[in-house]
Tab-separated table of C-alpha atoms in Angstrom:
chain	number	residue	atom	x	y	z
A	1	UNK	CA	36.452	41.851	19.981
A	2	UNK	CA	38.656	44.146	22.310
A	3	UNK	CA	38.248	46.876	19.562
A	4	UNK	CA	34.548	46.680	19.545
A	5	UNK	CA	34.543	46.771	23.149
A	6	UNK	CA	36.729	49.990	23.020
A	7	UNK	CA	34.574	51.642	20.986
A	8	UNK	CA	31.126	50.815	23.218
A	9	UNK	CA	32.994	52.273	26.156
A	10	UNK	CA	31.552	55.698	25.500
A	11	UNK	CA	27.980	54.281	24.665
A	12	UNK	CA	28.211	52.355	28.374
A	13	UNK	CA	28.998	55.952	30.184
A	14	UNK	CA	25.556	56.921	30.850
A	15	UNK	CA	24.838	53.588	32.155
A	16	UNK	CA	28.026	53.488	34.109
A	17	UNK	CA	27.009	57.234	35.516
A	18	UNK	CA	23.533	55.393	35.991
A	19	UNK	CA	24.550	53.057	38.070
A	20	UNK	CA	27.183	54.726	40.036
A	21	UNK	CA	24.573	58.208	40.496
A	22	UNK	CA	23.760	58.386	44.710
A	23	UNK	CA	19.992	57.793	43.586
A	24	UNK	CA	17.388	55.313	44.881
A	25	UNK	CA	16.933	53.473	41.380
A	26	UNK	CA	20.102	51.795	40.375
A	27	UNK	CA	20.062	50.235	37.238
A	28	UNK	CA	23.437	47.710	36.271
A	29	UNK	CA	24.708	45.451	33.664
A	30	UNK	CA	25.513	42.145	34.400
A	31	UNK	CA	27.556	39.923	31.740
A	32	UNK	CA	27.270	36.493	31.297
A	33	UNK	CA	28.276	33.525	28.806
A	34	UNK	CA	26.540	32.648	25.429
A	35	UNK	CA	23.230	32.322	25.028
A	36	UNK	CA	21.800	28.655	25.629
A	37	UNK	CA	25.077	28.376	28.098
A	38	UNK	CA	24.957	27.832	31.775
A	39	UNK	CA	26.275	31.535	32.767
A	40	UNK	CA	23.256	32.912	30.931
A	41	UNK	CA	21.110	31.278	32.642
A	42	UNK	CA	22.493	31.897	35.690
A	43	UNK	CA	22.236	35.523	34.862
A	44	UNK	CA	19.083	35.845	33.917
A	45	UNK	CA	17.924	33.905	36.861
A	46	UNK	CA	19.665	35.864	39.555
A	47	UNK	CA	18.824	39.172	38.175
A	48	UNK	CA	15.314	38.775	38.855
A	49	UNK	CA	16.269	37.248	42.306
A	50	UNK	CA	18.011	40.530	43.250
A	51	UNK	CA	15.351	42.648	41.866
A	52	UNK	CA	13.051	40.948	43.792
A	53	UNK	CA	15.137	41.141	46.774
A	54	UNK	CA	16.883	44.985	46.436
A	55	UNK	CA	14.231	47.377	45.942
A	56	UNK	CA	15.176	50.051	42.916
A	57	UNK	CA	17.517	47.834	42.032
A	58	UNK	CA	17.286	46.537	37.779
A	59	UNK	CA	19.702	44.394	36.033
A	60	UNK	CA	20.148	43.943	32.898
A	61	UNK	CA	21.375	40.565	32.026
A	62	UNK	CA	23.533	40.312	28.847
A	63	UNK	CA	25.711	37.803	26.765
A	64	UNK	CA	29.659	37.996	27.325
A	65	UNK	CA	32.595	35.604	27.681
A	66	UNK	CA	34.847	34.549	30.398
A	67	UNK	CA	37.784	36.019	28.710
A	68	UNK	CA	36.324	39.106	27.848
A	69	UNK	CA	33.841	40.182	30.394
A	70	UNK	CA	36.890	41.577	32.389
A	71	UNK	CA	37.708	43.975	30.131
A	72	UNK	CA	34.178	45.105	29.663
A	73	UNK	CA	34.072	45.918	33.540
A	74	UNK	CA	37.568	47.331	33.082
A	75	UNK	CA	36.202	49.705	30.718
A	76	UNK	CA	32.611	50.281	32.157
A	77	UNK	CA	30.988	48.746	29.746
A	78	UNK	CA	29.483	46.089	32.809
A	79	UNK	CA	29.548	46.417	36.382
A	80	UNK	CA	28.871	42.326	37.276
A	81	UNK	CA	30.621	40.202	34.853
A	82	UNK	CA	30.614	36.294	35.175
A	83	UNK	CA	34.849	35.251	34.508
A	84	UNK	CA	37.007	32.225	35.527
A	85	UNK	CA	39.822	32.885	38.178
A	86	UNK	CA	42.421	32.524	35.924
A	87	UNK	CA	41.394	35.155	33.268
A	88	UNK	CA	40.139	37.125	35.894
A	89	UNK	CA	43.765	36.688	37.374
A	90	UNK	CA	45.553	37.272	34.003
A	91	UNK	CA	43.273	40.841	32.871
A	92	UNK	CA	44.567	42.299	36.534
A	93	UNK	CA	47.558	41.728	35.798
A	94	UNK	CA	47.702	42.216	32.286
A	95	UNK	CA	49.809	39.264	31.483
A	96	UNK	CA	48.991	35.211	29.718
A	97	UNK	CA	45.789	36.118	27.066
A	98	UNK	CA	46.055	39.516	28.102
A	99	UNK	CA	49.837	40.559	27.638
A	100	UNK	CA	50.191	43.888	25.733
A	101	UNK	CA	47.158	45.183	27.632
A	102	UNK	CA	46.661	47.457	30.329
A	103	UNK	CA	46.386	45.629	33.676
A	104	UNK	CA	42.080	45.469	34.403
A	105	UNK	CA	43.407	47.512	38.056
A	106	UNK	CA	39.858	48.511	38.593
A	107	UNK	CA	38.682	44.331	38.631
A	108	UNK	CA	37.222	43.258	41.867
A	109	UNK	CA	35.396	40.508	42.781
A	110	UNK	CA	32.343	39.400	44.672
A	111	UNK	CA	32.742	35.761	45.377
A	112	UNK	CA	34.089	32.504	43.661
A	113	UNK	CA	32.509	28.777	42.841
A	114	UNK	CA	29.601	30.687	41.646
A	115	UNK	CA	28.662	28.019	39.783
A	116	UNK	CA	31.852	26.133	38.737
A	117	UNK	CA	31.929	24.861	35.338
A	118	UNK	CA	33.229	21.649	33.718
A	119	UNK	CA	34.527	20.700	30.379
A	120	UNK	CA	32.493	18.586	28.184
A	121	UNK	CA	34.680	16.876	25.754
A	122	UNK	CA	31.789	14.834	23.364
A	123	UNK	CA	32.415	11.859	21.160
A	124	UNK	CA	29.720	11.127	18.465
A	125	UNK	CA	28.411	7.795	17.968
A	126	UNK	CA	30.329	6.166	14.929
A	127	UNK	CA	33.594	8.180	15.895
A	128	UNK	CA	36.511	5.419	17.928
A	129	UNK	CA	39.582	7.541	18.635
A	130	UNK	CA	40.364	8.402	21.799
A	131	UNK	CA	41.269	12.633	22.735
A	132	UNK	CA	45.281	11.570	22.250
A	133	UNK	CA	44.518	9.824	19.167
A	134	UNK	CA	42.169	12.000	17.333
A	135	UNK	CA	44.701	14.917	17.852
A	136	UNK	CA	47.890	13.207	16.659
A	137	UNK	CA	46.468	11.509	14.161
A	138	UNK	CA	42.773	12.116	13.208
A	139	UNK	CA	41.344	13.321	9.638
A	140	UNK	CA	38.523	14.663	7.971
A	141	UNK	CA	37.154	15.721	11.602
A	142	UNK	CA	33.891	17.966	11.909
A	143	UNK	CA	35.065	19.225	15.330
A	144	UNK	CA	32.715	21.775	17.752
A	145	UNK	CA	33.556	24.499	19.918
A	146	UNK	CA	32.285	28.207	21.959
A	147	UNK	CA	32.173	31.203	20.134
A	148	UNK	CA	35.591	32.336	18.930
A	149	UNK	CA	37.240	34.274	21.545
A	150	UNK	CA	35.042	33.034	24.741
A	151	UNK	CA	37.247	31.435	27.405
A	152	UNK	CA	36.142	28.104	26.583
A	153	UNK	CA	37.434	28.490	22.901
A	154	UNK	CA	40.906	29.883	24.117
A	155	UNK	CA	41.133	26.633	26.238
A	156	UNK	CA	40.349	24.466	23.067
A	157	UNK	CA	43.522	26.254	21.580
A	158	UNK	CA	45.528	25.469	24.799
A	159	UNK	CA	44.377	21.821	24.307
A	160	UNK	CA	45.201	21.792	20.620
A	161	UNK	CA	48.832	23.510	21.907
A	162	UNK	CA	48.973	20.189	24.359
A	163	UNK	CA	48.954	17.687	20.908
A	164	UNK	CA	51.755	20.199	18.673
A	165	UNK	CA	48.161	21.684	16.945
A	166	UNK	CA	46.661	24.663	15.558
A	167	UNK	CA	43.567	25.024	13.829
A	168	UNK	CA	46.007	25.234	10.702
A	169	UNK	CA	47.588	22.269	11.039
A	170	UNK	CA	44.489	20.295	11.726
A	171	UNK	CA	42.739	21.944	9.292
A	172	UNK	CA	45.617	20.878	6.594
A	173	UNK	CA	43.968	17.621	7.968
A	174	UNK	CA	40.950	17.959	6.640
A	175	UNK	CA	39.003	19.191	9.462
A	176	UNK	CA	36.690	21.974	9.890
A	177	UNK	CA	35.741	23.972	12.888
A	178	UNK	CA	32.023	25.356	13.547
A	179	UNK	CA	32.600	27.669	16.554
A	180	UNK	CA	29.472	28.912	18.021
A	181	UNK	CA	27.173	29.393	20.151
A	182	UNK	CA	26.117	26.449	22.328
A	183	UNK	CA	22.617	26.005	21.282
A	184	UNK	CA	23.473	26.154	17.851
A	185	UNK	CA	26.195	23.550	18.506
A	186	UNK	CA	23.366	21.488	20.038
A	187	UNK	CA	21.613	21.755	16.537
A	188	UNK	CA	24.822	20.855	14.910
A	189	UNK	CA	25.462	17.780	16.763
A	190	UNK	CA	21.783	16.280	16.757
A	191	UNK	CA	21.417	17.003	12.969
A	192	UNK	CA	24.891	14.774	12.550
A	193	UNK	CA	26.833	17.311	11.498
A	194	UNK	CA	29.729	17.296	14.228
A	195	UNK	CA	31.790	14.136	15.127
A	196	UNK	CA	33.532	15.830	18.461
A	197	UNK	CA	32.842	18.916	20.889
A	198	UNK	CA	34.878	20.463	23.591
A	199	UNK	CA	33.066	23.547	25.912
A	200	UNK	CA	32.622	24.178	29.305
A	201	UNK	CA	29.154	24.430	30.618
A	202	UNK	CA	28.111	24.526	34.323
A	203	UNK	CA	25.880	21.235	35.294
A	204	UNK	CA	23.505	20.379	33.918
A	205	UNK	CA	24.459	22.252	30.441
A	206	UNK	CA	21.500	22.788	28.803
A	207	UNK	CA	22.928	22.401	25.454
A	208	UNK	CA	24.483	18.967	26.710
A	209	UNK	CA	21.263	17.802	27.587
A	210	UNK	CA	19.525	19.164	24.186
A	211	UNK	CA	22.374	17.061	21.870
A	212	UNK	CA	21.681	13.874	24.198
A	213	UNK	CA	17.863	13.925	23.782
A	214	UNK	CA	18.184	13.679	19.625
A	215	UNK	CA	21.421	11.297	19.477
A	216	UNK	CA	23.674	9.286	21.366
A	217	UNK	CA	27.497	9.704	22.096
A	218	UNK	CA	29.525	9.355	24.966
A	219	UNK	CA	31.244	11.886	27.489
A	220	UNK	CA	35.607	11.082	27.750
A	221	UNK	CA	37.130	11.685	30.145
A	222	UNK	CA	40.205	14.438	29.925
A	223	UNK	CA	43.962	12.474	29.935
A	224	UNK	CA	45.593	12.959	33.441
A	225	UNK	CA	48.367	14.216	31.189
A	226	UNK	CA	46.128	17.083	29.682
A	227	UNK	CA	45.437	18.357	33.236
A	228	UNK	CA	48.459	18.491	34.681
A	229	UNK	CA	49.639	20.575	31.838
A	230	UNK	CA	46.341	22.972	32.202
A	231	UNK	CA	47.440	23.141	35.952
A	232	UNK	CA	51.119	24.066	35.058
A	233	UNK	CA	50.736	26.266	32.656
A	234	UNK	CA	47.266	27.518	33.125
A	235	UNK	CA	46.505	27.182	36.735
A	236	UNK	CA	43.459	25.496	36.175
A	237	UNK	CA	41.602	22.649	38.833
A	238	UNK	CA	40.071	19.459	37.808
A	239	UNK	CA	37.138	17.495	38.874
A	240	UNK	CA	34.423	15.479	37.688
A	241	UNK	CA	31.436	15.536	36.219
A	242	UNK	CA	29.108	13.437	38.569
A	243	UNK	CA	27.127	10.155	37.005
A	244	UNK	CA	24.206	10.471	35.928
A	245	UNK	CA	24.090	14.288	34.980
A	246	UNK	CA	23.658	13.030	31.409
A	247	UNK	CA	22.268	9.578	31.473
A	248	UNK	CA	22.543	9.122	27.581
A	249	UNK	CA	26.047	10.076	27.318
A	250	UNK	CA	27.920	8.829	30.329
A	251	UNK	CA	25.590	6.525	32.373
A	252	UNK	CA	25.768	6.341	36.389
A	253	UNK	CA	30.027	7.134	35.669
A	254	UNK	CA	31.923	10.124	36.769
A	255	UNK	CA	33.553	11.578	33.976
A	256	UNK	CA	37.102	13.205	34.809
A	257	UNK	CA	37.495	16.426	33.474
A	258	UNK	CA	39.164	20.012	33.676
A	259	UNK	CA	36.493	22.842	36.142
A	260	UNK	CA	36.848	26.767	36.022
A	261	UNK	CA	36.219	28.263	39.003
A	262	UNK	CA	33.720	30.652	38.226
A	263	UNK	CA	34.014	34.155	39.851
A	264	UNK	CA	31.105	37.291	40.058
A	265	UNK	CA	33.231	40.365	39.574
A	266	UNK	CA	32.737	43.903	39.440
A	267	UNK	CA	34.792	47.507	39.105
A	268	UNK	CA	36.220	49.235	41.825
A	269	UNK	CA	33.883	52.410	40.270
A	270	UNK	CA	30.476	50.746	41.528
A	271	UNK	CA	29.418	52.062	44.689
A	272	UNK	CA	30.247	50.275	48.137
A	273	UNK	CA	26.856	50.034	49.044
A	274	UNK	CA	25.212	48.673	45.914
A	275	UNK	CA	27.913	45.742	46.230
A	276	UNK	CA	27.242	45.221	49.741
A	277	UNK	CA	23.122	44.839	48.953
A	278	UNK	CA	23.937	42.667	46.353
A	279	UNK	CA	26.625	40.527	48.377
A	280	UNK	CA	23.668	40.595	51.246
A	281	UNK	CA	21.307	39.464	48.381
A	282	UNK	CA	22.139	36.335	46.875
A	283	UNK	CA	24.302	35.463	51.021
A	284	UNK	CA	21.002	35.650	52.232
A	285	UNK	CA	18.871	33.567	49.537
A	286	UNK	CA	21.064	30.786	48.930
A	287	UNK	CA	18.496	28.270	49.367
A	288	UNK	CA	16.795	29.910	45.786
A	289	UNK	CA	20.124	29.546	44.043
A	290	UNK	CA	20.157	25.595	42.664
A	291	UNK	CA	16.557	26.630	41.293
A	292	UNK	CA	17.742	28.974	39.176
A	293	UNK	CA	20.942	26.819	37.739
A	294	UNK	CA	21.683	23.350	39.511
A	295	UNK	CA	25.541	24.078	39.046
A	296	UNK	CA	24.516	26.697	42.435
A	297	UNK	CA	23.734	23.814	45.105
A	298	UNK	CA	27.415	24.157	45.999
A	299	UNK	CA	27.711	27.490	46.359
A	300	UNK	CA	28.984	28.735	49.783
A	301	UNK	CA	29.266	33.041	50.945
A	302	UNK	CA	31.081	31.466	53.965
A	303	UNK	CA	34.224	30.145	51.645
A	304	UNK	CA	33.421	32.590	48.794
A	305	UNK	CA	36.959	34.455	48.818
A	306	UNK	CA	38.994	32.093	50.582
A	307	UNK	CA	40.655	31.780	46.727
A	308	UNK	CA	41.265	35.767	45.476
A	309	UNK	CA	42.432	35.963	41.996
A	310	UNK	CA	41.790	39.258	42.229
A	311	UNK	CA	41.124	41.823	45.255
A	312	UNK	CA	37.783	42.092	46.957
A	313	UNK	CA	35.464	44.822	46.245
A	314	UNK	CA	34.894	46.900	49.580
A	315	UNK	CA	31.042	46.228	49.610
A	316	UNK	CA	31.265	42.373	49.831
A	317	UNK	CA	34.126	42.570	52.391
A	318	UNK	CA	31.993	44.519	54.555
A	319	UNK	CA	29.032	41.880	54.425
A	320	UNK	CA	31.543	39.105	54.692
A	321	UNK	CA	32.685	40.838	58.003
A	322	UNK	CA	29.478	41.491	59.330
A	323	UNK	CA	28.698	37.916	59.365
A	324	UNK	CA	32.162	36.965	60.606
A	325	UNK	CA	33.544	35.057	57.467
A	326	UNK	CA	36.420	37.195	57.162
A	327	UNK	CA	38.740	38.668	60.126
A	328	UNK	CA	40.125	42.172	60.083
């Protein structure tokens, strides 16, 4: 993937030159998740907001992946990205998923909670093992998960590291893997061809509510043990999902589970003031946010960097000044 991304870098120039040029029409890239996942939509939806609201401004919304959309701002190849603080975190500093690499020392971000994003760990109906269980001891599994190489994928191998597992050693098991894209795991799961899923999707996911509308299943919650060791070694947060988001699959009960804190970054090459009209752009519309994606009601410009994983782009610490959420 990094290879691929290497070799678009000099296809992305123009548009990097595009966007940076001191020109009224300014024309960007903006990287989300998968399509059918909760960071597409999210994209989608707020690039027409800020076209609507920043005259000359177009975006083009795109797929990506947390893990990787860092290194496609990194090399130009995007100037928004959608990431999680943690990868965001590890590309700056090129260490974790991104050791060998050079440090991402152009990454900035935006803001943070943009749209937080829980993991959905899904039991079929039929299927009685519990996460421990199925791990240490399951066989013959049909088991789903994100697009090889997204962030959500990388986590299922830190939760398969958690149990003693690989995708080898489970796969000596008798179990196979469909990795994809979320819709199509939708497809998968309705038609009865998966038996578990683990992906993160802000709320509602789409693709969660698409697999509940053909066939039951049930929602677990993540072992306490399971998050403490994501916290440890991983830095990540946990939460819930709230009852009722999926009536089908978890009733009116909160459903523990490990949350990405989703952050909007950008490079240190894209202008000062396009960052500050955007920043101004979605501060200033916040009410139209949850109607886009409902995983936005929460989203705050006052507490927006109060968690840096990595530093703040110029143009959003000027806003964040102006309207005196940030001293100095």
């Amino acid at each position: 993937m990094f290879k691929r991304m290497i070799a678009a870098a000099g296809m992305a120039a123009a548009l990097v030159a595009g966007a940076m040029a001191p020109a009224t029409a300014q024309t960007v890239e903006w990287r989300g998740g998968s399509i059918g996942g909760g960071w597409y939509t999210i994209v989608s939806g707020a690039a027409k907001l800020l076209e609507e609201k920043v005259p000359g401004l177009t975006i083009k919304a795109v797929p990506g992946g947390g893990a990787a959309n860092p290194v496609a701002v990194q090399q130009g190849q995007a100037q928004l990205a959608m990431s999680i603080d943690i990868f965001a975190s590890m590309a700056a500093t090129g260490t974790g998923t991104y050791q060998g690499r050079p440090a991402a020392d152009k990454l900035r971000m935006i803001g943070q909670s943009f749209g937080d994003t829980p993991y959905h760990f899904i039991r079929a109906p039929g299927q009685t093992m519990d996460i421990p269980t199925l791990f240490r001891e399951g066989r013959n599994i049909r088991f789903g998960g994100a697009n090889n190489g997204a962030t959500d994928e990388i986590a299922l191998r830190w939760l398969l590291a958690v149990y003693g597992q690989t995708y080898d050693s489970l796969r000596a098991r008798g179990w196979r893997f469909q990795l994809a894209a979320y819709g199509d795991l939708a497809s998968a799961y309705r038609d009865g061809q998966l038996d578990y899923a683990f992906f993160a999707l802000g709320l509602p996911g789409s693709a969660v509510v698409d697999m509940a509308t053909g066939r039951d299943g049930e929602i677990l919650d993540i072992p306490q043990d399971v998050m403490d060791a994501f916290k440890q070694r991983h830095g990540m947060g946990s939460g819930v999902i709230p009852g009722g988001t999926y009536p089908r699959f978890h009733g009116n009960r909160e459903v523990k589970t490990l949350v990405m804190a989703t952050t909007l970054v950008t490079s240190s090459d894209v202008s000062e003031d396009i960052v500050y009209k955007i920043t101004k752009a979605i501060c200033e519309n916040i009410p139209e946010l949850p109607r886009i994606h409902g995983s936005l009601k929460d989203y705050r410009c006052e507490t927006a960097i109060a968690n840096r994983p990595v530093p703040v782009h110029p143009g959003a610490l000027r806003y964040y000044r102006e309207r005196g959420w940030v001293q100095g």
